[in-house]
Every structure is written in C-alpha cells, then in structure tokens.
C-alpha cells in the first residue's frame, strides 16, 4: 500500500517510516522541514535499504497536496505534521492554530477530494489535562490548558464531526504519552532545534556535555519521590503502534481513539538515574521551582490498544535510555554533525 506520511522527516515520523518500509509499504513523505533535516530520510534509507519518495512542502498548500495525491495512489495518510512546543504555542497562538488546525483541515479537504478516507492522527495525552485519577482510559474527560493542547483537541473534535457527517471515513486518533529513545542503529533520533523543552533530550544533552546541568521542575508533587511522573514510551514501540492502527483502519472501524503508552510511570529522578547507568557518568541536576502548566503524574491505561490493535509496548526503560544515549553520543549535534 502507498502511505502518505506528513511530517515524516521528524522524530516520530522518521521512526514510523522505518517500520512502514520494513513492512513493505510504499512511503511518500511530505514535510516542510521546519523542524527536521533531510538527513534523517537518507538515514532511514540506510537503515532499511529501501527507497522512499520525499516532497518538501507544506500541508497548508492545497495545490501542492493535489499534486502529491495526483501523482501517487495513496491508500492512507499518517498525519504527524504539526508544531509541538507548548511554551512557543502560548507566545504564538495564531501560528499554532494555523499550522495544526488549518493544516489538518486542508489535508482532510484534499483527502476528501481524492476519495482517500483513511487517516491516522497524532494526538497527545495532553488532551486529558490534569486527570482526576490514574491510569487514564480513553473515555476520560478532555481539556486543554495551552494553545498546543487546544489545537490537538480542536482537531480531535473536527475529525469526530467529519466522521459524523460522512461515515465512510476511517480515522484513528492516537494519543501519545511521552515518546523517548531512538532507533537501535543510532542513526536516527530526536534532534531539538533549540534548548530542549522535554526531559529526555535535555538529560542527553547534559550527558554529552552540551549543557551544564538539568533543572528538575519541582520535588514537592504528590508522587513517590516528589518529582513529576510520566509514561515514557520508546519511539520504536510508538512507531509500531501506527502500523497496527493502519491495519485496524483496513477493517473499516470508523472513528477510533487509542492511548499509546506503556501503563508504567517513572519520576524525573528515576529517569535521571536510569540515564546515569546508560551513559556511565553522573548527570548534574538542581531542584528548581515547578514549571507552569505541569501536572504531578500522568500514565496510560494501555489495555484498549492491546485488545483492539493487538499492540503493546515491549521496550524497557533501559532500552529507552540506552538508545537515547547511543543516538546522542554518536550524533552530539544531531543531524548537523
Ligand atoms: P517533530 O517536530 O519532530 O515532527 C513534526 C514534523 O512535521 C517536522 O518534521 C516538521 O518539519 C513537520 N511540519 C510541521 N509543520 C508542517 C507543515 N505545516 N507542513 C509540513 N510539514 C510540517 O515532532 P514529533 O515529536 O515527531 O511529533 C509528531 C507529531 O506527534 C506532532 O503532531 C506532535 O504534536 C505529536 N506529538 C508529539 C509528542 C512528542 O512528545 N514528541 C507527543 C504527543 C504528540
Ligand atoms: C510536555 C508537554 C505536553 C506534550 C509532551 C510531549 C508541557 C507543559 N507539556 O509534557 O503538552 O504533549 O511534552 O511532547 O510542556 N522536566 C524537568 N526538567 C526539564 C524538563 C522536564 O524536570 O528540563 C520534568 C517535567 O516537569 C515533567 C517531566 O520532566 O515532570 C516530563 O517533562 P516533558 O518531557 O516536558 O513532558 P511533559 O511535561 O509530560
């Protein structure tokens, strides 16, 4: 099958493309490279020994999308393209809504025009806001506290409306927990543009000597050691979840929603200590004040994805930190090395 992957040069996209090519799919990637390097795609080809088709362009550009859909017999679309920095979204809400919401509207409009109605959408556990209890099941109430989260929630609602209006669509809304780690080859991984916002890339940049120390945002949460607890999921497990979602769409399920997480929460201090074991050196850190908008703890109930997608995470915490370190130590400056 030919799969169109928007944002396929990015972190999760590139890992998913590896799995798609390994399964024998034809892959067409569309990415504006606003947060990615084309080197990731040559590395994907190196890993898989298969070739892919790449278009540099924007999901907001209708004429460009029409050309891509005209030139390829696209069966399904995996839509990763989006902006993802929470703090930036607070400063530039219009840019985030335009890119994430209008971008998805434009894509769906062109999919409709070409009668391509199988879509996998990258949503986030952020749509659960501050959950009333744990673990989080898919039927928990949703909310958003920043424009990034709002854009994910708006798209989720738009996709639901689209399905109500035309139930020939098959749409999987995948709510990712905290993706970390890298491909075992060490050739592709997460390569943040600027100072990392997220924990794992920050820790690995401290380990490689690019940053002096990590700030731990709060040690007075109601968790076992006072630091924030999250459900970290290996990016290769996450990538495989997309293949299972595509298989599900082929059974005409309509609109479906799944958590992609492990069900296991780790604290910030546990992540630091696990990373220290992987890189065999201490990670200097200081306790800082809480980060605005953060919640104490968040982890998934992953059973629905197991039952309905036959998918569950198989990588351990050790796999996550070892692969992150392998990538970071081989590529201290990411793809610009
Ligand atoms: P990423 O930034 O590495 O990948 C996104 C890709 O989309 C980049 O390659 C970027 O260049 C491209 N892109 C952005 N806007 C575009 C546009 N208008 N047209 C074409 N290409 C565009 O991010 P990622 O971590 O791989 O995340 C992928 C998706 O998953 C995003 O939608 C993100 O919001 C969502 N998500 C990510 C996380 C996470 O922690 N990484 C968690 C939950 C959800
Ligand atoms: C963040 C986003 C969320 C997004 C998710 C995945 C915020 C408020 N939330 O979630 O919307 O879906 O990323 O991209 O940005 N931490 C530190 N020091 C650091 C960095 C993080 O102590 O330098 C702590 C955080 O307080 C948190 C944990 O590490 O307890 C994980 O943080 P992070 O990786 O940013 O992910 P989330 O906050 O879960």
PDB file of C-alpha atoms in Angstrom, residues 10-13 34-36 80-90 95-96 99-100 122-124 126 146-149 151-152 176 179-180 189-193 196-198 201 235 291:
ATOM      1  CA  UNK A  10      10.503  14.481  12.112  1.00  0.00           C
ATOM      2  CA  UNK A  11      11.259  12.481  15.219  1.00  0.00           C
ATOM      3  CA  UNK A  12       8.270  10.126  15.426  1.00  0.00           C
ATOM      4  CA  UNK A  13       7.644  10.272  11.671  1.00  0.00           C
ATOM      5  CA  UNK A  34      10.538  23.465   9.650  1.00  0.00           C
ATOM      6  CA  UNK A  35      11.692  21.141  12.443  1.00  0.00           C
ATOM      7  CA  UNK A  36      13.560  18.383  10.634  1.00  0.00           C
ATOM      8  CA  UNK A  80       2.376  13.877  12.011  1.00  0.00           C
ATOM      9  CA  UNK A  81       2.983  17.380  10.602  1.00  0.00           C
ATOM     10  CA  UNK A  82       2.496  19.897  13.361  1.00  0.00           C
ATOM     11  CA  UNK A  83       4.203  22.261  15.751  1.00  0.00           C
ATOM     12  CA  UNK A  84       4.674  20.850  19.250  1.00  0.00           C
ATOM     13  CA  UNK A  85       6.372  23.273  21.663  1.00  0.00           C
ATOM     14  CA  UNK A  86       3.960  24.190  24.453  1.00  0.00           C
ATOM     15  CA  UNK A  87       5.728  27.413  25.554  1.00  0.00           C
ATOM     16  CA  UNK A  88       6.046  28.628  21.968  1.00  0.00           C
ATOM     17  CA  UNK A  89       2.343  27.954  21.410  1.00  0.00           C
ATOM     18  CA  UNK A  90       1.498  30.321  24.279  1.00  0.00           C
ATOM     19  CA  UNK A  95       0.826  30.293  14.213  1.00  0.00           C
ATOM     20  CA  UNK A  96      -0.014  27.130  16.142  1.00  0.00           C
ATOM     21  CA  UNK A  99      -0.340  25.170  11.310  1.00  0.00           C
ATOM     22  CA  UNK A 100      -2.002  22.455  13.392  1.00  0.00           C
ATOM     23  CA  UNK A 122      -1.073  12.289  16.075  1.00  0.00           C
ATOM     24  CA  UNK A 123      -2.873  13.415  19.177  1.00  0.00           C
ATOM     25  CA  UNK A 124      -1.418  13.674  22.660  1.00  0.00           C
ATOM     26  CA  UNK A 126      -2.140  16.491  26.815  1.00  0.00           C
ATOM     27  CA  UNK A 146      -2.448  25.930  26.297  1.00  0.00           C
ATOM     28  CA  UNK A 147      -2.808  26.594  22.559  1.00  0.00           C
ATOM     29  CA  UNK A 148      -0.814  23.491  21.597  1.00  0.00           C
ATOM     30  CA  UNK A 149      -3.124  21.227  23.604  1.00  0.00           C
ATOM     31  CA  UNK A 151      -5.043  22.632  18.753  1.00  0.00           C
ATOM     32  CA  UNK A 152      -4.877  18.845  19.334  1.00  0.00           C
ATOM     33  CA  UNK A 176       0.769   9.527  22.600  1.00  0.00           C
ATOM     34  CA  UNK A 179       7.871   9.436  23.359  1.00  0.00           C
ATOM     35  CA  UNK A 180      11.589   8.931  24.084  1.00  0.00           C
ATOM     36  CA  UNK A 189      16.719  10.111  16.926  1.00  0.00           C
ATOM     37  CA  UNK A 190      15.331  13.273  18.451  1.00  0.00           C
ATOM     38  CA  UNK A 191      17.131  16.433  17.355  1.00  0.00           C
ATOM     39  CA  UNK A 192      15.604  19.504  19.022  1.00  0.00           C
ATOM     40  CA  UNK A 193      16.256  22.803  17.238  1.00  0.00           C
ATOM     41  CA  UNK A 196      15.105  21.184  24.622  1.00  0.00           C
ATOM     42  CA  UNK A 197      11.783  21.637  26.415  1.00  0.00           C
ATOM     43  CA  UNK A 198      11.368  17.953  27.129  1.00  0.00           C
ATOM     44  CA  UNK A 201      16.642  15.353  25.181  1.00  0.00           C
ATOM     45  CA  UNK A 235       9.638   5.715  19.923  1.00  0.00           C
ATOM     46  CA  UNK A 291       7.074  24.578  35.601  1.00  0.00           C
TER      47      UNK A 291
END
